[in-house]
Short mmCIF file of C-alpha atoms (C1' of nucleotides) in Angstrom, two decimals:
data_model
loop_
_atom_site.label_atom_id
_atom_site.label_comp_id
_atom_site.label_asym_id
_atom_site.label_seq_id
_atom_site.Cartn_x
_atom_site.Cartn_y
_atom_site.Cartn_z
CA MET A 131 -22.48 -9.69 7.95
CA ARG A 132 -22.20 -11.68 4.71
CA ARG A 133 -21.86 -8.54 2.58
CA ALA A 134 -18.76 -7.24 4.18
CA ARG A 135 -16.84 -10.32 3.17
CA ASP A 136 -18.31 -10.76 -0.26
CA THR A 137 -17.58 -7.22 -1.53
CA PRO A 138 -14.19 -6.13 -0.36
CA ASN A 139 -13.93 -2.53 0.79
CA GLY A 140 -11.98 0.09 -1.12
CA LYS A 141 -8.62 -0.50 0.49
CA GLN A 142 -8.89 -4.22 -0.12
CA ARG A 143 -9.79 -3.81 -3.71
CA VAL A 144 -6.75 -1.59 -4.27
CA LEU A 145 -4.50 -4.19 -2.75
CA ASP A 146 -6.00 -7.00 -4.81
CA ALA A 147 -5.60 -5.09 -8.08
CA ALA A 148 -2.03 -4.06 -7.10
CA ALA A 149 -1.04 -7.68 -6.45
CA GLU A 150 -2.33 -8.78 -9.83
CA ARG A 151 -0.55 -6.05 -11.69
CA LEU A 152 2.59 -6.89 -9.81
CA VAL A 153 2.56 -10.46 -11.02
CA ALA A 154 2.04 -9.38 -14.61
CA GLN A 155 4.38 -6.40 -14.81
CA GLY A 156 6.69 -6.02 -11.85
CA TYR A 157 7.04 -3.07 -9.55
CA THR A 158 8.16 -0.17 -11.68
CA ALA A 159 5.94 -0.95 -14.66
CA THR A 160 2.88 -0.99 -12.50
CA THR A 161 1.35 2.48 -12.23
CA LEU A 162 -1.21 3.81 -9.77
CA ARG A 163 -3.32 4.92 -12.67
CA GLU A 164 -3.57 1.28 -13.99
CA ILE A 165 -4.44 -0.04 -10.54
CA ALA A 166 -7.11 2.66 -10.17
CA ALA A 167 -8.57 1.91 -13.60
CA ASP A 168 -8.67 -1.80 -12.84
CA ILE A 169 -11.14 -1.16 -10.00
CA GLY A 170 -12.96 1.77 -11.53
CA ILE A 171 -11.58 4.60 -9.53
CA LYS A 172 -9.06 7.46 -10.19
CA ALA A 173 -5.37 7.42 -9.27
CA GLY A 174 -5.71 10.29 -6.71
CA SER A 175 -8.21 8.20 -4.71
CA ILE A 176 -5.51 5.59 -3.85
CA TYR A 177 -3.93 8.19 -1.60
CA HIS A 178 -6.90 8.07 0.70
CA HIS A 179 -5.87 4.49 1.61
CA PHE A 180 -2.08 4.66 1.28
CA GLU A 181 0.47 7.31 1.88
CA SER A 182 2.55 6.39 -1.20
CA LYS A 183 3.12 3.78 -3.94
CA GLU A 184 5.80 2.25 -1.80
CA ASP A 185 3.55 2.12 1.22
CA LEU A 186 0.90 0.27 -0.84
CA PHE A 187 3.32 -2.31 -2.14
CA ILE A 188 4.84 -2.91 1.25
CA GLU A 189 1.48 -4.20 2.30
CA VAL A 190 1.06 -6.32 -0.84
CA PHE A 191 4.40 -7.98 -0.28
CA SER A 192 3.90 -8.58 3.46
CA ARG A 193 0.51 -10.13 2.72
CA GLY A 194 2.27 -12.48 0.34
CA ILE A 195 4.35 -13.68 3.27
CA SER A 196 1.36 -13.84 5.55
CA VAL A 197 -0.51 -16.14 3.13
CA MET A 198 2.59 -18.47 3.09
CA VAL A 199 2.89 -18.42 6.80
CA ASP A 200 -0.83 -19.12 7.40
CA ALA A 201 -0.56 -22.02 4.90
CA PHE A 202 2.45 -23.41 6.73
CA GLU A 203 0.76 -23.19 10.18
CA SER A 204 -2.41 -24.71 8.98
CA VAL A 205 -0.48 -27.89 8.14
CA GLU A 206 1.33 -27.87 11.48
CA GLY A 207 -2.02 -27.92 13.27
CA VAL A 208 -3.07 -31.31 11.89
CA GLU A 209 0.27 -33.00 11.42
CA LEU A 210 0.97 -33.84 15.06
CA SER A 211 -1.30 -36.88 14.95
CA CYS A 212 0.38 -39.30 12.61
CA ASP A 213 2.28 -39.21 9.36
CA ASN A 214 5.72 -40.29 8.22
CA PRO A 215 8.42 -37.68 7.40
CA ILE A 216 7.78 -37.80 3.67
CA ASP A 217 4.13 -36.98 4.09
CA ARG A 218 4.96 -34.12 6.50
CA ILE A 219 7.17 -32.45 3.91
CA GLU A 220 4.72 -33.16 1.16
CA GLN A 221 1.94 -31.52 3.05
CA HIS A 222 4.01 -28.40 3.51
CA VAL A 223 4.98 -28.36 -0.08
CA ARG A 224 1.37 -28.64 -1.01
CA ALA A 225 0.53 -25.75 1.32
CA HIS A 226 3.24 -23.57 -0.19
CA LEU A 227 1.99 -24.34 -3.68
CA GLY A 228 -1.52 -23.57 -2.52
CA ALA A 229 -0.35 -20.13 -1.31
CA LEU A 230 1.16 -19.62 -4.75
CA PHE A 231 -1.78 -20.65 -6.85
CA GLU A 232 -4.99 -20.76 -4.73
CA HIS A 233 -5.01 -17.77 -2.42
CA GLY A 234 -5.14 -14.73 -4.64
CA SER A 235 -2.13 -13.08 -6.21
CA TYR A 236 -0.25 -11.92 -3.06
CA THR A 237 2.18 -14.79 -2.72
CA ALA A 238 2.64 -15.06 -6.47
CA ALA A 239 3.33 -11.31 -6.54
CA HIS A 240 5.80 -11.66 -3.75
CA VAL A 241 7.72 -14.54 -5.35
CA THR A 242 7.89 -13.11 -8.84
CA ALA A 243 8.18 -9.31 -8.22
CA PHE A 244 9.99 -8.96 -4.94
CA PHE A 245 13.38 -8.29 -6.57
CA THR A 246 11.90 -5.77 -8.95
CA ALA A 247 10.98 -3.48 -6.05
CA PRO A 248 13.28 -0.75 -4.73
CA VAL A 249 15.79 -1.71 -2.05
CA GLU A 250 14.31 0.43 0.65
CA LEU A 251 10.97 -1.33 0.26
CA ARG A 252 12.63 -4.73 0.21
CA SER A 253 14.56 -4.19 3.42
CA ALA A 254 11.28 -3.56 5.19
CA ILE A 255 10.05 -6.99 4.10
CA VAL A 256 13.21 -9.04 4.69
CA PRO A 257 12.49 -9.86 8.39
CA LEU A 258 9.17 -11.39 7.42
CA ARG A 259 10.91 -13.48 4.71
CA ASP A 260 13.47 -14.62 7.28
CA ASP A 261 10.74 -15.81 9.57
CA TYR A 262 9.18 -18.01 6.99
CA GLU A 263 12.61 -19.45 5.96
CA HIS A 264 13.37 -20.27 9.59
CA ARG A 265 10.14 -22.30 9.87
CA TRP A 266 11.26 -24.37 6.85
CA ASN A 267 14.71 -24.87 8.24
CA ALA A 268 13.22 -26.07 11.49
CA LEU A 269 10.89 -28.44 9.63
CA LEU A 270 13.68 -29.90 7.52
CA ALA A 271 15.96 -30.24 10.53
CA ASP A 272 13.28 -32.11 12.34
CA VAL A 273 12.31 -34.38 9.48
CA LEU A 274 15.82 -35.04 8.15
CA PRO A 275 18.02 -35.14 11.30
CA GLU A 276 20.67 -37.05 9.51
CA LEU A 277 21.30 -34.12 7.08
CA ASP A 278 24.39 -32.04 7.79
CA THR A 279 23.34 -28.72 9.22
CA ALA A 280 25.63 -26.89 6.93
CA ARG A 281 23.81 -28.47 3.98
CA LEU A 282 20.34 -27.88 5.31
CA PRO A 283 19.93 -24.22 4.15
CA ILE A 284 21.16 -25.22 0.75
CA ALA A 285 18.71 -28.11 0.56
CA ARG A 286 15.94 -25.60 1.45
CA LEU A 287 17.04 -23.16 -1.25
CA PHE A 288 16.98 -25.94 -3.79
CA LEU A 289 13.50 -26.86 -2.71
CA PHE A 290 12.31 -23.19 -2.80
CA GLY A 291 13.85 -22.82 -6.23
CA ALA A 292 11.89 -25.75 -7.52
CA MET A 293 8.66 -24.69 -5.83
CA ASN A 294 8.71 -21.00 -6.64
CA THR A 295 9.62 -21.31 -10.26
CA THR A 296 6.53 -23.40 -10.90
CA ILE A 297 4.63 -20.08 -10.99
CA GLU A 298 6.31 -19.51 -14.34
CA TRP A 299 5.24 -22.71 -16.01
CA PHE A 300 2.73 -24.82 -14.08
CA ASP A 301 -0.97 -24.75 -15.01
CA PRO A 302 -3.02 -25.82 -11.96
CA ARG A 303 -6.00 -26.62 -14.22
CA GLY A 304 -4.07 -29.45 -15.95
CA ASP A 305 -4.25 -33.17 -15.26
CA LEU A 306 -1.44 -33.17 -12.70
CA GLY A 307 -2.98 -30.77 -10.24
CA LEU A 308 -1.40 -29.12 -7.21
CA ASP A 309 -1.62 -32.38 -5.23
CA GLY A 310 0.27 -34.24 -8.02
CA LEU A 311 2.81 -31.45 -8.40
CA ALA A 312 3.49 -31.38 -4.58
CA ASN A 313 3.98 -35.11 -4.73
CA LEU A 314 6.47 -34.89 -7.60
CA ILE A 315 8.43 -32.04 -6.05
CA THR A 316 8.65 -33.85 -2.68
CA VAL A 317 9.84 -37.22 -4.05
CA GLN A 318 12.26 -35.55 -6.37
CA PHE A 319 13.65 -33.57 -3.49
CA LEU A 320 13.96 -36.49 -1.15
CA GLU A 321 14.84 -39.37 -3.46
CA GLY A 322 16.08 -37.75 -6.66
CA VAL A 323 14.97 -37.77 -10.16
CA HIS A 324 14.77 -41.55 -10.52
CA ALA A 325 11.93 -41.59 -8.00
CA LEU A 326 9.71 -39.51 -10.33
CA ASN A 327 8.80 -42.64 -12.28
CA LEU A 328 7.55 -44.41 -9.16
CA GLN A 329 5.05 -41.75 -8.40
CA ARG A 330 1.59 -41.47 -9.92
CA SER A 331 -0.40 -38.31 -10.01
CA THR A 332 -3.47 -40.36 -9.22
CA ARG A 333 -2.67 -41.19 -5.59
CA MET B 112 45.24 -6.02 -32.17
CA ARG B 113 45.25 -6.38 -28.30
CA ARG B 114 43.72 -3.02 -27.74
CA ALA B 115 40.54 -3.76 -29.62
CA ARG B 116 39.74 -6.66 -27.32
CA ASP B 117 40.88 -4.98 -24.07
CA THR B 118 38.77 -1.86 -24.42
CA PRO B 119 35.33 -2.69 -25.74
CA ASN B 120 33.89 -0.37 -28.27
CA GLY B 121 30.94 2.00 -27.67
CA LYS B 122 28.22 -0.48 -28.48
CA GLN B 123 29.78 -3.20 -26.36
CA ARG B 124 30.05 -0.90 -23.37
CA VAL B 125 26.46 0.13 -23.64
CA LEU B 126 25.43 -3.57 -23.67
CA ASP B 127 27.61 -4.39 -20.65
CA ALA B 128 26.23 -1.53 -18.59
CA ALA B 129 22.66 -2.32 -19.61
CA ALA B 130 23.06 -5.93 -18.54
CA GLU B 131 24.37 -4.90 -15.15
CA ARG B 132 21.54 -2.43 -14.52
CA LEU B 133 19.06 -5.08 -15.63
CA VAL B 134 20.28 -7.52 -12.95
CA ALA B 135 20.03 -4.83 -10.23
CA GLN B 136 16.77 -3.09 -11.20
CA GLY B 137 14.74 -4.94 -13.83
CA TYR B 138 13.67 -3.61 -17.18
CA THR B 139 11.43 -0.66 -16.54
CA ALA B 140 13.37 0.78 -13.69
CA THR B 141 16.50 0.80 -15.81
CA THR B 142 16.79 4.15 -17.72
CA LEU B 143 18.85 5.02 -20.68
CA ARG B 144 20.18 7.95 -18.70
CA GLU B 145 21.61 5.67 -15.96
CA ILE B 146 23.21 3.33 -18.53
CA ALA B 147 24.76 6.30 -20.33
CA ALA B 148 26.03 7.79 -17.08
CA ASP B 149 27.58 4.46 -16.08
CA ILE B 150 29.83 4.47 -19.09
CA GLY B 151 30.43 8.26 -19.20
CA ILE B 152 28.22 9.27 -22.14
CA LYS B 153 24.89 10.98 -22.55
CA ALA B 154 21.53 9.26 -23.05
CA GLY B 155 21.05 10.53 -26.60
CA SER B 156 24.31 8.87 -27.75
CA ILE B 157 22.81 5.47 -27.17
CA TYR B 158 20.59 5.99 -30.17
CA HIS B 159 23.63 5.90 -32.39
CA HIS B 160 24.03 2.22 -31.51
CA PHE B 161 20.44 1.08 -31.02
CA GLU B 162 17.08 2.11 -32.47
CA SER B 163 15.24 2.02 -29.18
CA LYS B 164 15.37 0.91 -25.57
CA GLU B 165 13.56 -2.32 -26.57
CA ASP B 166 16.04 -2.94 -29.30
CA LEU B 167 18.95 -2.60 -26.91
CA PHE B 168 17.51 -5.00 -24.41
CA ILE B 169 16.63 -7.60 -27.04
CA GLU B 170 20.26 -7.78 -27.73
CA VAL B 171 21.13 -8.06 -24.04
CA PHE B 172 18.65 -10.91 -23.47
CA SER B 173 19.71 -12.85 -26.55
CA ARG B 174 23.35 -12.60 -25.50
CA GLY B 175 22.27 -14.07 -22.19
CA ILE B 176 21.06 -17.07 -24.11
CA SER B 177 24.14 -17.25 -26.32
CA VAL B 178 26.38 -17.37 -23.30
CA MET B 179 24.35 -20.33 -21.97
CA VAL B 180 24.37 -22.11 -25.32
CA ASP B 181 28.08 -21.61 -25.77
CA ALA B 182 28.73 -23.02 -22.25
CA PHE B 183 26.54 -25.98 -23.04
CA GLU B 184 28.30 -26.70 -26.32
CA SER B 185 31.77 -26.33 -24.82
CA VAL B 186 30.93 -29.29 -22.58
CA GLU B 187 29.61 -31.38 -25.38
CA GLY B 188 32.89 -31.02 -27.29
CA VAL B 189 34.96 -32.85 -24.58
CA GLU B 190 32.44 -35.19 -23.13
CA LEU B 191 32.41 -37.77 -25.91
CA SER B 192 35.56 -39.34 -24.63
CA CYS B 193 34.64 -40.85 -21.36
CA ASP B 194 32.54 -40.14 -18.32
CA ASN B 195 29.61 -41.65 -16.56
CA PRO B 196 26.10 -40.18 -16.78
CA ILE B 197 26.45 -38.35 -13.47
CA ASP B 198 29.58 -36.58 -14.55
CA ARG B 199 28.02 -35.61 -17.83
CA ILE B 200 25.12 -33.86 -16.12
CA GLU B 201 27.37 -32.32 -13.52
CA GLN B 202 29.60 -30.82 -16.22
CA HIS B 203 26.57 -29.24 -17.88
CA VAL B 204 25.33 -27.95 -14.53
CA ARG B 205 28.76 -26.45 -13.89
CA ALA B 206 28.71 -24.85 -17.39
CA HIS B 207 25.24 -23.36 -16.72
CA LEU B 208 26.42 -21.94 -13.35
CA GLY B 209 29.49 -20.60 -15.09
CA ALA B 210 27.29 -18.74 -17.52
CA LEU B 211 25.39 -17.29 -14.61
CA PHE B 212 28.38 -16.16 -12.50
CA GLU B 213 31.48 -16.08 -14.63
CA HIS B 214 30.75 -14.61 -18.03
CA GLY B 215 29.54 -11.10 -17.31
CA SER B 216 25.98 -10.12 -16.47
CA TYR B 217 24.17 -11.21 -19.62
CA THR B 218 22.88 -14.59 -18.41
CA ALA B 219 22.27 -13.31 -14.92
CA ALA B 220 20.26 -10.46 -16.46
CA HIS B 221 18.31 -12.92 -18.63
CA VAL B 222 17.45 -15.19 -15.70
CA THR B 223 16.47 -12.48 -13.26
CA ALA B 224 14.91 -9.78 -15.50
CA PHE B 225 13.36 -11.62 -18.43
CA PHE B 226 9.81 -11.53 -17.04
CA THR B 227 10.11 -7.82 -16.16
CA ALA B 228 10.42 -6.93 -19.89
CA PRO B 229 7.43 -6.09 -22.03
CA VAL B 230 5.67 -8.99 -23.82
CA GLU B 231 6.62 -7.90 -27.31
CA LEU B 232 10.23 -8.03 -26.35
CA ARG B 233 9.92 -11.33 -24.66
CA SER B 234 8.22 -13.03 -27.60
CA ALA B 235 11.21 -12.09 -29.81
CA ILE B 236 13.40 -14.02 -27.35
CA VAL B 237 11.26 -17.07 -26.72
CA PRO B 238 12.59 -19.16 -29.70
CA LEU B 239 16.17 -18.84 -28.41
CA ARG B 240 15.06 -19.89 -24.95
CA ASP B 241 13.23 -22.90 -26.46
CA ASP B 242 16.43 -23.94 -28.27
CA TYR B 243 18.40 -23.99 -25.04
CA GLU B 244 15.64 -25.93 -23.22
CA HIS B 245 15.58 -28.60 -26.06
CA ARG B 246 19.30 -29.15 -25.68
CA TRP B 247 18.74 -29.94 -21.98
CA ASN B 248 15.74 -32.21 -22.72
CA ALA B 249 17.85 -34.14 -25.14
CA LEU B 250 20.76 -34.44 -22.70
CA LEU B 251 18.47 -35.71 -19.89
CA ALA B 252 16.67 -38.11 -22.22
CA ASP B 253 20.04 -39.48 -23.17
CA VAL B 254 21.50 -39.78 -19.73
CA LEU B 255 18.32 -40.94 -17.99
CA PRO B 256 16.60 -43.21 -20.59
CA GLU B 257 14.59 -44.90 -17.86
CA LEU B 258 12.78 -41.62 -17.05
CA ASP B 259 9.20 -41.35 -18.24
CA THR B 260 9.21 -38.94 -21.17
CA ALA B 261 6.19 -37.10 -19.69
CA ARG B 262 8.19 -36.50 -16.52
CA LEU B 263 11.35 -35.38 -18.29
CA PRO B 264 10.37 -31.71 -18.89
CA ILE B 265 9.22 -31.46 -15.29
CA ALA B 266 12.50 -32.85 -14.08
CA ARG B 267 14.30 -30.23 -16.19
CA LEU B 268 12.18 -27.42 -14.79
CA PHE B 269 12.98 -28.50 -11.23
CA LEU B 270 16.65 -28.51 -12.18
CA PHE B 271 16.44 -25.14 -13.81
CA GLY B 272 14.56 -23.79 -10.78
CA ALA B 273 17.35 -24.93 -8.47
CA MET B 274 20.14 -23.72 -10.74
CA ASN B 275 18.70 -20.30 -11.72
CA THR B 276 17.62 -19.25 -8.20
CA THR B 277 21.23 -19.57 -7.01
CA ILE B 278 21.78 -16.17 -8.55
CA GLU B 279 19.71 -14.83 -5.66
CA TRP B 280 21.76 -16.33 -2.81
CA PHE B 281 24.99 -17.98 -3.85
CA ASP B 282 28.34 -16.22 -3.35
CA PRO B 283 30.89 -17.70 -5.75
CA ARG B 284 33.70 -16.32 -3.64
CA GLY B 285 32.76 -18.58 -0.69
CA ASP B 286 34.31 -21.92 0.34
CA LEU B 287 31.97 -24.04 -1.65
CA GLY B 288 32.79 -22.60 -5.06
CA LEU B 289 31.00 -23.14 -8.36
CA ASP B 290 32.45 -26.64 -8.66
CA GLY B 291 31.10 -27.62 -5.26
CA LEU B 292 27.77 -26.01 -5.98
CA ALA B 293 27.49 -27.86 -9.31
CA ASN B 294 28.26 -31.09 -7.55
CA LEU B 295 25.61 -30.51 -4.80
CA ILE B 296 22.93 -29.59 -7.29
CA THR B 297 23.63 -32.62 -9.42
CA VAL B 298 23.62 -35.20 -6.66
CA GLN B 299 20.54 -33.67 -5.12
CA PHE B 300 18.87 -33.75 -8.50
CA LEU B 301 19.75 -37.31 -9.26
CA GLU B 302 19.78 -38.99 -5.81
CA GLY B 303 17.72 -36.73 -3.57
CA VAL B 304 18.46 -34.70 -0.51
CA HIS B 305 19.95 -37.55 1.49
CA ALA B 306 22.91 -37.75 -0.92
CA LEU B 307 24.00 -34.24 -0.06
CA ASN B 308 25.78 -35.58 3.01
CA LEU B 309 27.83 -37.98 0.92
CA GLN B 310 29.33 -35.25 -1.19
CA ARG B 311 32.31 -33.14 -0.24
CA SER B 312 32.99 -29.72 -1.61
CA THR B 313 36.72 -30.70 -1.72
CA ARG B 314 36.52 -33.30 -4.45
"C1'" DG C 211 30.53 8.73 -31.99
"C1'" DT C 212 29.14 12.00 -28.84
"C1'" DC C 213 27.24 16.34 -27.71
"C1'" DT C 214 23.24 19.87 -26.50
"C1'" DA C 215 18.62 21.06 -26.58
"C1'" DT C 216 14.17 19.89 -26.50
"C1'" DA C 217 9.75 17.78 -27.77
"C1'" DG C 218 5.97 14.94 -25.97
"C1'" DG C 219 4.15 11.99 -22.83
"C1'" DG C 220 3.26 9.88 -18.45
"C1'" DA C 221 4.71 9.15 -13.84
"C1'" DG C 222 3.83 10.01 -8.45
"C1'" DA C 223 1.87 13.12 -5.58
"C1'" DT C 224 -1.13 17.12 -3.55
"C1'" DA C 225 -5.32 20.29 -2.77
"C1'" DG C 226 -9.71 21.13 -2.33
"C1'" DA C 227 -14.62 20.28 -3.96
"C1'" DC C 228 -18.41 17.07 -3.37
"C1'" DG D 25 -14.32 7.72 -0.25
"C1'" DT D 26 -13.85 9.51 -4.63
"C1'" DC D 27 -13.43 13.26 -7.91
"C1'" DT D 28 -10.97 16.95 -10.81
"C1'" DA D 29 -7.23 19.64 -11.63
"C1'" DT D 30 -2.63 20.41 -11.45
"C1'" DC D 31 2.43 20.51 -9.97
"C1'" DT D 32 6.85 18.70 -10.70
"C1'" DC D 33 9.80 15.52 -12.30
"C1'" DC D 34 11.89 12.27 -15.44
"C1'" DC D 35 11.25 9.18 -19.10
"C1'" DT D 36 12.11 7.89 -24.31
"C1'" DA D 37 13.19 9.64 -28.48
"C1'" DT D 38 14.58 13.19 -32.11
"C1'" DA D 39 17.31 16.92 -34.56
"C1'" DG D 40 21.21 18.96 -35.75
"C1'" DA D 41 25.99 20.76 -34.35
"C1'" DC D 42 30.76 19.27 -33.76
#
DNA sequence: GTCTATAGGGAGATAGAC
DNA sequence: GTCTATCTCCCTATAGAC
């Protein structure tokens, strides 16, 4: 059934529009009327798909995590074969950036707007966030066994900070590209700022 | 006049409360009623001090920048004397973290809530942000002359990403402290993740 | 400088027709 | 699955008393 994938159903279209508005405006500024208008329906119709505004955005935020987790796992599938530690991290950084820029607005919405949502909503999502963070901790512990375990979560937070804030300034259509950006972030993370010069965006 | 400094005047108290609400809730979710209630006045009274909600928050955001610029300049004053390049950056990182955690909520509000504000408001603030970014670019160009000038803004953005996201997870009351955190961020930025082990929080 | 009172608009949510 | 109509609530902002 080609058609079913090409034209998303009503619920899917609501979610897509909600994610895009979330990136642009944050939680509170995004109204159900706007979301409805974006996809050509009326606000009341949204309640056929979701019980409340909060309910709708819980699903948007958890999809943001799902996209990241899927990206992470897709790398793990192929990495077993070969690859040095640096490449392993770089592939995961690339996957994370891909989730941010290449798979719709869900992950971008999560990263930029999560803290603009009400606390009750956020606490429903926290376990999913923890899961993703644990995967990264495990990866870093595996690839960098010499790193003090007390320093490992901090290293991950530095890396997340560098990766996630790219959504505020990076243009994936530019010359560098997501592959080049992933490379720069990885070498800077592992070797420091001096190593940036040694890397070329044309690899 | 001791009193005048100890008990902030009406306008000052509004600004302080607005900055704190901004950190916790973002722009749209923060209402003038809440801000007024926090300082024991009524919402209408705020209009004695500010022409509009937007006007009030323009002042909050620009103070957030002022605090950062002041912190940056206070380091420049003393650094001329001595100091190797690493220390120079570390002192500025420490100053930036100080602005985030030790000088009220203005800078924290700026960093966390700037993108939740309406575009018209943001564009009024952008020149001030640019000024602060240029100072950092100049510092990095001076301290790291061997770094490719095309890579320099990217390096700064990585550093900003690592510094600014600490507001989401770092507890300044912990063992590490802001001095320790500034040290970790600096060595990680300059030398990469491997250098984290070599640094001690007790310096 | 702060109050009360209120205007005017827009939000989330519900009920029932189609 | 979407519509219209509407309820209730709360927002920003204003006007004028104290």
